[in-house]
Tab-separated table of C-alpha atoms in Angstrom:
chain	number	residue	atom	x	y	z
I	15	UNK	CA	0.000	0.000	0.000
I	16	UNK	CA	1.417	3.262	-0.889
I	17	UNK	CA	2.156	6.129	1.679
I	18	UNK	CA	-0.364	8.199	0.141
I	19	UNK	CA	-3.098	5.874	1.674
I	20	UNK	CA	-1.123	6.389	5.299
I	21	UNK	CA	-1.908	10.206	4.265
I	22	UNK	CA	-5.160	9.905	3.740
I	23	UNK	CA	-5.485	7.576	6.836
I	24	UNK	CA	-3.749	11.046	8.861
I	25	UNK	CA	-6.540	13.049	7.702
I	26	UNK	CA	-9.558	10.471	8.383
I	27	UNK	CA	-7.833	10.266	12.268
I	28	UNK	CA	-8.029	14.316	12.539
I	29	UNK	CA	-11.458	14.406	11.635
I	30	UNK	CA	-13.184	11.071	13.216
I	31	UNK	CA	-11.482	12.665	16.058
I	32	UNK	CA	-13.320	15.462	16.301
I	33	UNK	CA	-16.379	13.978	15.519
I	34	UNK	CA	-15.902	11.649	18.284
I	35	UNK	CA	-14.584	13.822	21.354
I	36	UNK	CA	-17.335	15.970	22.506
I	37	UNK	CA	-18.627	12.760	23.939
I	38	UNK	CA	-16.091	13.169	26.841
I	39	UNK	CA	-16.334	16.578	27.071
I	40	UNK	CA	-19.725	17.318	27.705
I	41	UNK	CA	-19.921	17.357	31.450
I	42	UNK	CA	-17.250	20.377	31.010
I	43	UNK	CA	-18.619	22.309	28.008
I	44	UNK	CA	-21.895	22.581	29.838
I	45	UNK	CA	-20.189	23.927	32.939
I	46	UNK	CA	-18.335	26.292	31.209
I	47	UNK	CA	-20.931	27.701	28.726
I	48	UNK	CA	-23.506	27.515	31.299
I	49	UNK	CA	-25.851	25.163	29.615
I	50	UNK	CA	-27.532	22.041	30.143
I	51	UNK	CA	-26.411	18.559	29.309
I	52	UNK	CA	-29.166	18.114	26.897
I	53	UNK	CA	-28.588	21.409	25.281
I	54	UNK	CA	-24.295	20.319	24.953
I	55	UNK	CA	-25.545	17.058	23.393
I	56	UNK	CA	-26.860	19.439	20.291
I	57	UNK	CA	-23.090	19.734	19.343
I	58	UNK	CA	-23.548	15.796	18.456
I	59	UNK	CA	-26.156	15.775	16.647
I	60	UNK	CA	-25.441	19.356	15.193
I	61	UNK	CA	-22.282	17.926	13.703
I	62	UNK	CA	-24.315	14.642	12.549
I	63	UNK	CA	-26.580	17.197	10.481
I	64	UNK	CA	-23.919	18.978	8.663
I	65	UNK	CA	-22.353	15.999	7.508
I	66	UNK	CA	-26.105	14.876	6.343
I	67	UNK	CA	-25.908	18.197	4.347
I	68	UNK	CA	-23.080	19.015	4.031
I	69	UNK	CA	-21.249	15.555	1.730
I	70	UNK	CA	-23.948	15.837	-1.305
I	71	UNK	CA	-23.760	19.655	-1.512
I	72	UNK	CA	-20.003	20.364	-0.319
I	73	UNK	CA	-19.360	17.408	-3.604
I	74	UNK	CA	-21.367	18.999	-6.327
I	75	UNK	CA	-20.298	22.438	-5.763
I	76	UNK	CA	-16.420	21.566	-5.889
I	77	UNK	CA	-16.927	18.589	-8.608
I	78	UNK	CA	-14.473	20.500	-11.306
I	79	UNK	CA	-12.024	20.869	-8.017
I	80	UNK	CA	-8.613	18.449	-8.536
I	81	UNK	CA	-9.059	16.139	-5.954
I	82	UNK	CA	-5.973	16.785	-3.884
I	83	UNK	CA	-6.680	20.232	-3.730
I	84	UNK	CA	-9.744	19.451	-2.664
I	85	UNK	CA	-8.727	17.574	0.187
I	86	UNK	CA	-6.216	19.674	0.793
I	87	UNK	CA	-9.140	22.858	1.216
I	88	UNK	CA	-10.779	20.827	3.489
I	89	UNK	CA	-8.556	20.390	5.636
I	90	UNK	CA	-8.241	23.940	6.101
I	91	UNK	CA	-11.601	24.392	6.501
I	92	UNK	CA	-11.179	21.580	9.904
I	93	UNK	CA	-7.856	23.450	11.121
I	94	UNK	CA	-10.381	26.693	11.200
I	95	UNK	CA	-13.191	24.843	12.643
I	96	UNK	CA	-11.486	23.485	15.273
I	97	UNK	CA	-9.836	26.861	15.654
I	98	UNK	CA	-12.923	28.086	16.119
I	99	UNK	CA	-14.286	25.833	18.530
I	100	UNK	CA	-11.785	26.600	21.257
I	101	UNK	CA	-12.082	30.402	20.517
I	102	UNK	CA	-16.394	30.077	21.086
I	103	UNK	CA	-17.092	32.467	23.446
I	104	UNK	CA	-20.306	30.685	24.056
I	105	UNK	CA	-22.658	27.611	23.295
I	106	UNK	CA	-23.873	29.333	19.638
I	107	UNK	CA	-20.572	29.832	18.501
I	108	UNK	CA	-19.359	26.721	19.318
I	109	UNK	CA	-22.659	24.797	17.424
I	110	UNK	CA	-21.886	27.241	14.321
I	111	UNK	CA	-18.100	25.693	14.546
I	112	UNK	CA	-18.784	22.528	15.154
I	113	UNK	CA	-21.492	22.412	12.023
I	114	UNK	CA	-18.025	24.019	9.931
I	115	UNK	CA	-15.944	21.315	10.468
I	116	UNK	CA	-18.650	18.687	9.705
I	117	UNK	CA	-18.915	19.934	6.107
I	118	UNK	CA	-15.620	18.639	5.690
I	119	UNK	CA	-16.384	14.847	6.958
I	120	UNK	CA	-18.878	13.290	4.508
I	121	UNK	CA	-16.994	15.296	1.450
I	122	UNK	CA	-12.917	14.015	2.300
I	123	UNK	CA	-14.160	10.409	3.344
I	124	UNK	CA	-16.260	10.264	0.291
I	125	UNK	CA	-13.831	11.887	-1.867
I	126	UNK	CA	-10.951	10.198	-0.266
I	127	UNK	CA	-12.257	6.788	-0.851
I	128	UNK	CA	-12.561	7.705	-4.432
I	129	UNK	CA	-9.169	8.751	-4.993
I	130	UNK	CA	-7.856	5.959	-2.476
I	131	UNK	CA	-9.528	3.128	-5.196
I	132	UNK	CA	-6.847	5.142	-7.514
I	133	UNK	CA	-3.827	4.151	-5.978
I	134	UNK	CA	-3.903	0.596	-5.971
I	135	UNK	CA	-4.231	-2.357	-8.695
I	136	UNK	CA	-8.379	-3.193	-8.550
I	137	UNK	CA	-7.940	-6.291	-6.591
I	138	UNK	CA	-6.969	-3.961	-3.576
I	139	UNK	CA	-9.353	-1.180	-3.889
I	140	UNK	CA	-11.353	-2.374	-0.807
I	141	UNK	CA	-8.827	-2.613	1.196
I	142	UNK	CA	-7.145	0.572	0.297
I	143	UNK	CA	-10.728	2.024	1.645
I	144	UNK	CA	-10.392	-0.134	4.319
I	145	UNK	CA	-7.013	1.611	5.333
I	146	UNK	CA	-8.003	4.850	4.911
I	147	UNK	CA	-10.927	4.109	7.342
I	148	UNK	CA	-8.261	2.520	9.698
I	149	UNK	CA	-7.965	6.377	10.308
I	150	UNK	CA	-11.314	6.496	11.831
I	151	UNK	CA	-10.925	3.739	14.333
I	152	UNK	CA	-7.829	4.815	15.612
I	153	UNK	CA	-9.680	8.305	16.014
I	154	UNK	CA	-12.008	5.877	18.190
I	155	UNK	CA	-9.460	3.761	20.095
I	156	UNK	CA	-6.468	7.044	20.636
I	157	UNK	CA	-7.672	9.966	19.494
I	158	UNK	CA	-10.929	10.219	21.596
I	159	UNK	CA	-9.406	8.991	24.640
I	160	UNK	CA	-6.029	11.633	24.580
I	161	UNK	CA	-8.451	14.504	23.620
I	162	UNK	CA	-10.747	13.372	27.067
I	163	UNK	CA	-7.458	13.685	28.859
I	164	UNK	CA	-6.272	16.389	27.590
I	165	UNK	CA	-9.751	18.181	28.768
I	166	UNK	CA	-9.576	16.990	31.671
I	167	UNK	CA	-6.212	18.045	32.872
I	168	UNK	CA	-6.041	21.471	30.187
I	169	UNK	CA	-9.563	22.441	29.905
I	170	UNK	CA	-12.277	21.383	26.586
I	171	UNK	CA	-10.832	24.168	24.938
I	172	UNK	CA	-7.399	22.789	24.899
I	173	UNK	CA	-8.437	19.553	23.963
I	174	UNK	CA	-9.923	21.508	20.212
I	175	UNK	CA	-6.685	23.212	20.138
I	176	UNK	CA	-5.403	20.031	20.215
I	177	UNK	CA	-7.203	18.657	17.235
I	178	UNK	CA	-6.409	21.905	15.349
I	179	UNK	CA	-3.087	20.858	15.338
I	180	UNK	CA	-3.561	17.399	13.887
I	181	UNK	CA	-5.419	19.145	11.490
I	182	UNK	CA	-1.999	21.053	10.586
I	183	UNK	CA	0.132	17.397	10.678
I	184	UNK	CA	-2.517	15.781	8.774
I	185	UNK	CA	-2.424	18.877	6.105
I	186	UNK	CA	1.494	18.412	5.947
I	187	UNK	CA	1.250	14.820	5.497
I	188	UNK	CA	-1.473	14.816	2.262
I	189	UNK	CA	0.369	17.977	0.669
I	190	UNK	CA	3.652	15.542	0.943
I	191	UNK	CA	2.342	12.078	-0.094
I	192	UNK	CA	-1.005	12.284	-1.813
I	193	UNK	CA	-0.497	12.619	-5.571
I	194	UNK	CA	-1.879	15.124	-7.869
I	195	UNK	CA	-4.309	13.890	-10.252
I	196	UNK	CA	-3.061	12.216	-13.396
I	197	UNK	CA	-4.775	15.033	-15.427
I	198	UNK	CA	-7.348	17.875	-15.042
I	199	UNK	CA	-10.987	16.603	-13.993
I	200	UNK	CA	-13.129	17.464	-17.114
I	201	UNK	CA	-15.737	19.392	-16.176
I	202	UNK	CA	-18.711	17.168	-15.234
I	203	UNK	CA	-22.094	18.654	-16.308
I	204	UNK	CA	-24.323	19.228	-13.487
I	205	UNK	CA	-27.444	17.098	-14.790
I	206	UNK	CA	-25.208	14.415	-15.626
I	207	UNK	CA	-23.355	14.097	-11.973
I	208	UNK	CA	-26.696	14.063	-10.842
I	209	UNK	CA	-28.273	11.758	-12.770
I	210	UNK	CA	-26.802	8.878	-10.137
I	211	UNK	CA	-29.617	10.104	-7.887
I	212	UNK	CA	-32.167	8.227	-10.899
I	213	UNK	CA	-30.158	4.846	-10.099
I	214	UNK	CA	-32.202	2.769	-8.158
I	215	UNK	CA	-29.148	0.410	-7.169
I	216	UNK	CA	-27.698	3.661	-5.579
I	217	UNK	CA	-30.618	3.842	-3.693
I	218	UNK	CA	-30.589	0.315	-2.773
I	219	UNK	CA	-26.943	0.592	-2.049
I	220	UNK	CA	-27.499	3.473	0.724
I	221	UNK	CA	-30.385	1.840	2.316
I	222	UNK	CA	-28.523	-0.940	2.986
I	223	UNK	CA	-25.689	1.595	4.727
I	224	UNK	CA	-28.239	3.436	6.615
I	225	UNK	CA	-30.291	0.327	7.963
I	226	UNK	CA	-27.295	-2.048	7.666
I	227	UNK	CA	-25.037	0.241	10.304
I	228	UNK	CA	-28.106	1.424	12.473
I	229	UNK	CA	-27.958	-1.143	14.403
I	230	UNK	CA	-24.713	-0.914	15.853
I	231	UNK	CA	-25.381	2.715	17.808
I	232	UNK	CA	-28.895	1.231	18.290
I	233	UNK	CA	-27.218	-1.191	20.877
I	234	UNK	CA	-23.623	0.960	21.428
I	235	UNK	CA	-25.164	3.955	22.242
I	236	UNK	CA	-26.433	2.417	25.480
I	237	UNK	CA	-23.225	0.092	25.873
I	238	UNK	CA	-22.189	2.614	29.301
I	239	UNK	CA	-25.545	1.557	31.169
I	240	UNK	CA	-25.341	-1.851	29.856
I	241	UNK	CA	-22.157	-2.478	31.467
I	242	UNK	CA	-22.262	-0.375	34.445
I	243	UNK	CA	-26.276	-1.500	35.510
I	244	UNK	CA	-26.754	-4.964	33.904
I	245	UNK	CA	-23.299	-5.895	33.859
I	246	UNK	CA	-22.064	-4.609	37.224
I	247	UNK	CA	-18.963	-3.198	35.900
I	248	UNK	CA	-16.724	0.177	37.704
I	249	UNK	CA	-15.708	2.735	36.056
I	250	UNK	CA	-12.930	1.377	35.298
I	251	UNK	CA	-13.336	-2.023	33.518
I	252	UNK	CA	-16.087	-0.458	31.448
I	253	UNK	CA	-12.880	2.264	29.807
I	254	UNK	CA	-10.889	-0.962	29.345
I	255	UNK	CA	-13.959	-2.412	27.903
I	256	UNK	CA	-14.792	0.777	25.417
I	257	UNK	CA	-10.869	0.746	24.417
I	258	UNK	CA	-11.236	-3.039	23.290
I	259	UNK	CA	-14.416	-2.638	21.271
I	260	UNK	CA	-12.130	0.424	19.591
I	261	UNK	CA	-9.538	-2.267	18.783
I	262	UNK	CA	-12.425	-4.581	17.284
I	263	UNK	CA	-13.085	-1.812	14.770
I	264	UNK	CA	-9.963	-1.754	13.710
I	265	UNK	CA	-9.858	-5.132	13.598
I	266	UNK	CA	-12.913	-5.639	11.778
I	267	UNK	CA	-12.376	-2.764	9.500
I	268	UNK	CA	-8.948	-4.384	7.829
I	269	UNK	CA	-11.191	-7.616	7.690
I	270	UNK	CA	-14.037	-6.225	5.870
I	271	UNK	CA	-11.372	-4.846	3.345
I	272	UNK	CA	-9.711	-7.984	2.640
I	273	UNK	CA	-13.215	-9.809	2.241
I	274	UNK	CA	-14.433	-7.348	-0.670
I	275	UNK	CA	-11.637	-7.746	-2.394
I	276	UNK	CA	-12.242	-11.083	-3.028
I	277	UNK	CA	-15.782	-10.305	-3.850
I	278	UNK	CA	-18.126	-7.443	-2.873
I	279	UNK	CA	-21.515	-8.417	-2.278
I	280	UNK	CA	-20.668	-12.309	-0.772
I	281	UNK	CA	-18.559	-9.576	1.583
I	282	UNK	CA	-21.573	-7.694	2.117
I	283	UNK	CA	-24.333	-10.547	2.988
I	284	UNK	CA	-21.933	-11.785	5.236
I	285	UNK	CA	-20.803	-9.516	7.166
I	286	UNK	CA	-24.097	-7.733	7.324
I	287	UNK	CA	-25.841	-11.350	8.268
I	288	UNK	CA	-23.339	-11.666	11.109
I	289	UNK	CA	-23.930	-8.329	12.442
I	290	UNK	CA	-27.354	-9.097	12.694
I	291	UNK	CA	-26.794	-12.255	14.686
I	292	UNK	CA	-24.261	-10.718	17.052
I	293	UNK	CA	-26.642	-7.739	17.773
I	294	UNK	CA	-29.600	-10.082	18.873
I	295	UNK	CA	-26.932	-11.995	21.197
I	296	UNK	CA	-26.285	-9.377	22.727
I	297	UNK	CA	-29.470	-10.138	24.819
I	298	UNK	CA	-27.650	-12.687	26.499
I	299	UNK	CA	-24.581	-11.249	26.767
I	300	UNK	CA	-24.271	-9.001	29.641
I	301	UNK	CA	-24.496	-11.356	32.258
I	302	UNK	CA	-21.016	-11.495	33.120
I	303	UNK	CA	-18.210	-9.335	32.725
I	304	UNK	CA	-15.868	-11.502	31.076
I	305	UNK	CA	-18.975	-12.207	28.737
I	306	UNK	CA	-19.501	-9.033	27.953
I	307	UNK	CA	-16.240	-7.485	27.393
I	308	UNK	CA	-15.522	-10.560	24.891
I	309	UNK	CA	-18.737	-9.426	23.225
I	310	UNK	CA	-18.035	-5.839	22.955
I	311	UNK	CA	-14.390	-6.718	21.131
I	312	UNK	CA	-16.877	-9.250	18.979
I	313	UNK	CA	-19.195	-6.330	18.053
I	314	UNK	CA	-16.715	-3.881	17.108
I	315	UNK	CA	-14.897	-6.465	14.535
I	316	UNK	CA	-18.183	-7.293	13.422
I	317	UNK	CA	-19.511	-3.487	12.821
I	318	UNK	CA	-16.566	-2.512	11.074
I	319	UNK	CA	-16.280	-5.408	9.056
I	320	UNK	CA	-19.187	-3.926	7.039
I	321	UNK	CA	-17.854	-0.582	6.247
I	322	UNK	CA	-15.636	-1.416	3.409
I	323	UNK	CA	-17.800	-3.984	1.352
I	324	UNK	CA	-21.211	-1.037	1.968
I	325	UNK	CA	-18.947	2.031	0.619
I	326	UNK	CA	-17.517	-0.282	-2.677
I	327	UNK	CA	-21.138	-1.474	-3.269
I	328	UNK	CA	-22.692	1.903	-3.304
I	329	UNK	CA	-19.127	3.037	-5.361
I	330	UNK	CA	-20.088	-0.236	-7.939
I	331	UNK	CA	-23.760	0.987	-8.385
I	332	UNK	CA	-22.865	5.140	-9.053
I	333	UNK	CA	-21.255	4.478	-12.373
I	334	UNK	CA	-18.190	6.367	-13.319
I	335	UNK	CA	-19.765	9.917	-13.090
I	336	UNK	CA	-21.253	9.878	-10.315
I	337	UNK	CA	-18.655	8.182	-7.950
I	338	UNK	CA	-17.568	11.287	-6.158
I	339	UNK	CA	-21.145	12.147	-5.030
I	340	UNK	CA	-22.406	8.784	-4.628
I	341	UNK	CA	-19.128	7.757	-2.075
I	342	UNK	CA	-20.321	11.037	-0.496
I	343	UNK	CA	-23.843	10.091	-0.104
I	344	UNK	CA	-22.949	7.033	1.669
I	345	UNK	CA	-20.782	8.748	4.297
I	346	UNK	CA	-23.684	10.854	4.964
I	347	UNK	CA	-25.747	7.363	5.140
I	348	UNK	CA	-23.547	6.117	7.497
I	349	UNK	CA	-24.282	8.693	9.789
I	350	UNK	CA	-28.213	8.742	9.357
I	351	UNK	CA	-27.915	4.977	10.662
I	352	UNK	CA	-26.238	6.224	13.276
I	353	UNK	CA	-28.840	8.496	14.219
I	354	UNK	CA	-31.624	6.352	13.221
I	355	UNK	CA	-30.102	3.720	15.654
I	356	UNK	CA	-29.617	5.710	18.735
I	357	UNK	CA	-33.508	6.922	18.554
I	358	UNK	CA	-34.614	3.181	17.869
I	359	UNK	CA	-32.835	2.091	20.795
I	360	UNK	CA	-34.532	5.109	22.959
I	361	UNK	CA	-37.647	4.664	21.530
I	362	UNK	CA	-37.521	0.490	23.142
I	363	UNK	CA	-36.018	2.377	26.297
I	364	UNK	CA	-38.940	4.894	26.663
I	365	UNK	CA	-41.448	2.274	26.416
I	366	UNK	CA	-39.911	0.601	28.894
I	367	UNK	CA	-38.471	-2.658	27.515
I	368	UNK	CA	-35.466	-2.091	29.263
I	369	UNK	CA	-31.724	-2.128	28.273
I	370	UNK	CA	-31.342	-5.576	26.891
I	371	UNK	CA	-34.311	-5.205	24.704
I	372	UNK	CA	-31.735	-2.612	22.550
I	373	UNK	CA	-30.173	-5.685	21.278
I	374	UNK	CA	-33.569	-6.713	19.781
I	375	UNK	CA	-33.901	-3.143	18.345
I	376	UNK	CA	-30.602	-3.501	16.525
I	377	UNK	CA	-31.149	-6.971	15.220
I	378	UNK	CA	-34.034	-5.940	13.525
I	379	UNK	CA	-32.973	-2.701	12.203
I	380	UNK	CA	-29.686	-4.382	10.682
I	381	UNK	CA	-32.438	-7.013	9.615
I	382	UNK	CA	-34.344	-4.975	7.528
I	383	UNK	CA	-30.049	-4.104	6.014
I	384	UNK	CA	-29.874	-7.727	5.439
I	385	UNK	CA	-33.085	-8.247	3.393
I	386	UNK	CA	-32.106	-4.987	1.132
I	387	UNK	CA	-28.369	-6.803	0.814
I	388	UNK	CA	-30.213	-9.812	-1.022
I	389	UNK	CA	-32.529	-7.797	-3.366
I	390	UNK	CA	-29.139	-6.221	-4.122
I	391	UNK	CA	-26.927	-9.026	-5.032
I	392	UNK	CA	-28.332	-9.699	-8.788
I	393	UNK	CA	-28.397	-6.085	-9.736
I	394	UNK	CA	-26.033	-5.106	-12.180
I	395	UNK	CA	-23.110	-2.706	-11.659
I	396	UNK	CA	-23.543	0.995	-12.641
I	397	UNK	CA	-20.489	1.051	-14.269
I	398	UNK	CA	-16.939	0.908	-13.434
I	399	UNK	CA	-16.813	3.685	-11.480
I	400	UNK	CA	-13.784	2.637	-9.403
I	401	UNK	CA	-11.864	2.122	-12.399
I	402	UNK	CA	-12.783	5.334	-13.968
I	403	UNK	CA	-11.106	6.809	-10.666
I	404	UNK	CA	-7.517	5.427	-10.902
């Protein structure tokens, strides 16, 4: 794998990062801004919107853009939203920066795994995504955890000052490695880049994503009270616990590479099948702790085994115009699962089903993933969009 991959893995780190650590900063954002914990969880789902929005328009409007510039702009645009962040001088502000730095997410993960399909002989592509993405797990199992730390000890605003400054590594690193494109993008006309939007196998392809993944943060979301009031586990066996499930994504994210390589869609019924199997265990599987923290490291190899073989289904289906926007799209799916999920899973909480029943939540969402990954498997690529990237 070339070190332009690693580069593009430096930039996915920066900005799952970011994405990732308000979680462990809420308690002192709210203190400090003088708001509620409620109101401090907005900067979640804040950021969660502008990637929704942000990947399908963010694309189109910079289609004619050469790609490493592109990347290259967005990073810019996360140095100064993270900049921004630790300069808010209250809760507004720091919603308005946290919505700037999402528009960069769905747009460089999208756009990266375009250009990362580029860089490597076709029976690698996957796993070249799957790399990149490795960026985003170790955002999960390092970055989140230093930048709690590093709030905790130097104050939240610290901990964005922090990120800003991967941001500036990250920057360094694609400007070095990351090539420039072989030759200037032609121009795509608008009507024609959109025209994926009329493919019902793109369609198809992001449901999949969006029901396919919601089932993991219909269960995960709720993982802390799961261990801590089913389980019976401290404080601190349930951050040993969280760190191994971030080691099962990474895990399971170089595994779901190497098994769409050697064919996309059996790749994508199976790991998506297994998912769904491992979320309904998890009814029985927070008896114990050892039980449970085997099943947490089970559940992250098994999520993230499904990211690579979703985002090269959805990139098989766009067809080679509409690759850019359609890998976009998907990110942007990914994270409506993710939101999907966590209100499924509160919805079975509010009506009083109680913890455990999450796992049946998740199951069935994933389920519904499953049944869309089987009308899938006889539809006919779009075109050869990868290929039309390299």
């Amino acid at each position: 794998m070339p070190l332009s991959l690693l580069a593009l893995a430096a930039g996915a780190f920066g900005i799952g990062t970011t994405e990732f650590i308000i979680m462990g900063l809420l308690t002192q954002v709210a203190g400090d801004l003088h708001i509620s914990i409620p109101t401090a969880g907005t900067l979640i789902s804040g950021y969660a919107f502008g990637v929704a929005v942000g990947a399908p328009v963010l694309t189109l409007a910079t289609r004619r853009w050469p790609r490493k510039h592109l990347l290259l702009a967005l990073m810019l645009i996360f140095i100064a939203g993270n900049a921004a962040a630790a300069l808010a001088p209250g809760y507004g502000w720091l919603l308005a920066a946290r919505v700037l730095t999402s528009l960069t997410h769905g747009t460089f993960f999208g756009v990266g795994a375009v250009v990362a399909t580029g860089l490597v002989p076709q029976d690698r592509r996957a796993s070249a995504i799957a790399l990149m993405f490795s960026g985003l797990t170790l955002a999960t199992l390092l970055g989140v955890p230093a930048g709690a730390w590093i709030g905790q000890h130097f104050g939240w605003r610290t901990a964005f000052w922090a990120v800003a400054a991967v941001g500036v590594v990250a920057f360094a690193i694609l400007a070095a490695f990351v090539p420039r494109d072989r030759a200037r993008p032609q121009p795509v006309p608008l009507r024609q880049e959109l025209a994926v939007l009329r493919r019902g196998p793109v369609w198809l392809g992001l449901g999949i994503t969006v029901f396919g993944f919601a089932g993991v943060f219909a269960l995960y979301t709720y993982v802390e009270p799961l261990l801590t009031r089913v389980t019976g586990m401290g404080d601190g066996l349930v951050a040993l616990t969280l760190l191994l499930f971030g080691a099962g994504l990474a895990a399971g994210n170089l595994l779901g590479g190497r098994l769409a390589d050697r064919g996309v869609v059996r790749a994508l019924l199976l790991s998506v099948g297994t998912l769904m199997l491992v979320l309904a265990a998890g009814r029985w599987a927070f008896g114990t702790p050892a039980v449970a923290m085997a099943y947490v490291v089970l559940l992250g190899t098994v999520a993230f085994a499904t990211v690579a073989p979703m985002q090269m289904r959805v990139l098989q289906q766009a067809g080679p115009d509409g690759a850019n926007l359609a890998s976009s799209l998907n990110i942007a799916a990914f994270n409506l699962g993710n939101a999907l999920g966590a209100w499924a899973g509160g919805l079975v909480l509010a009506r009083g089903l109680g913890l455990l029943s999450t796992a049946w939540a998740a199951a069935a969402l994933t389920a519904v993933g499953l049944l869309l990954a089987l009308g899938s498997r006889r539809q006919p690529a779009g075109g050869s969009a990868v290929a039309a990237c390299a």
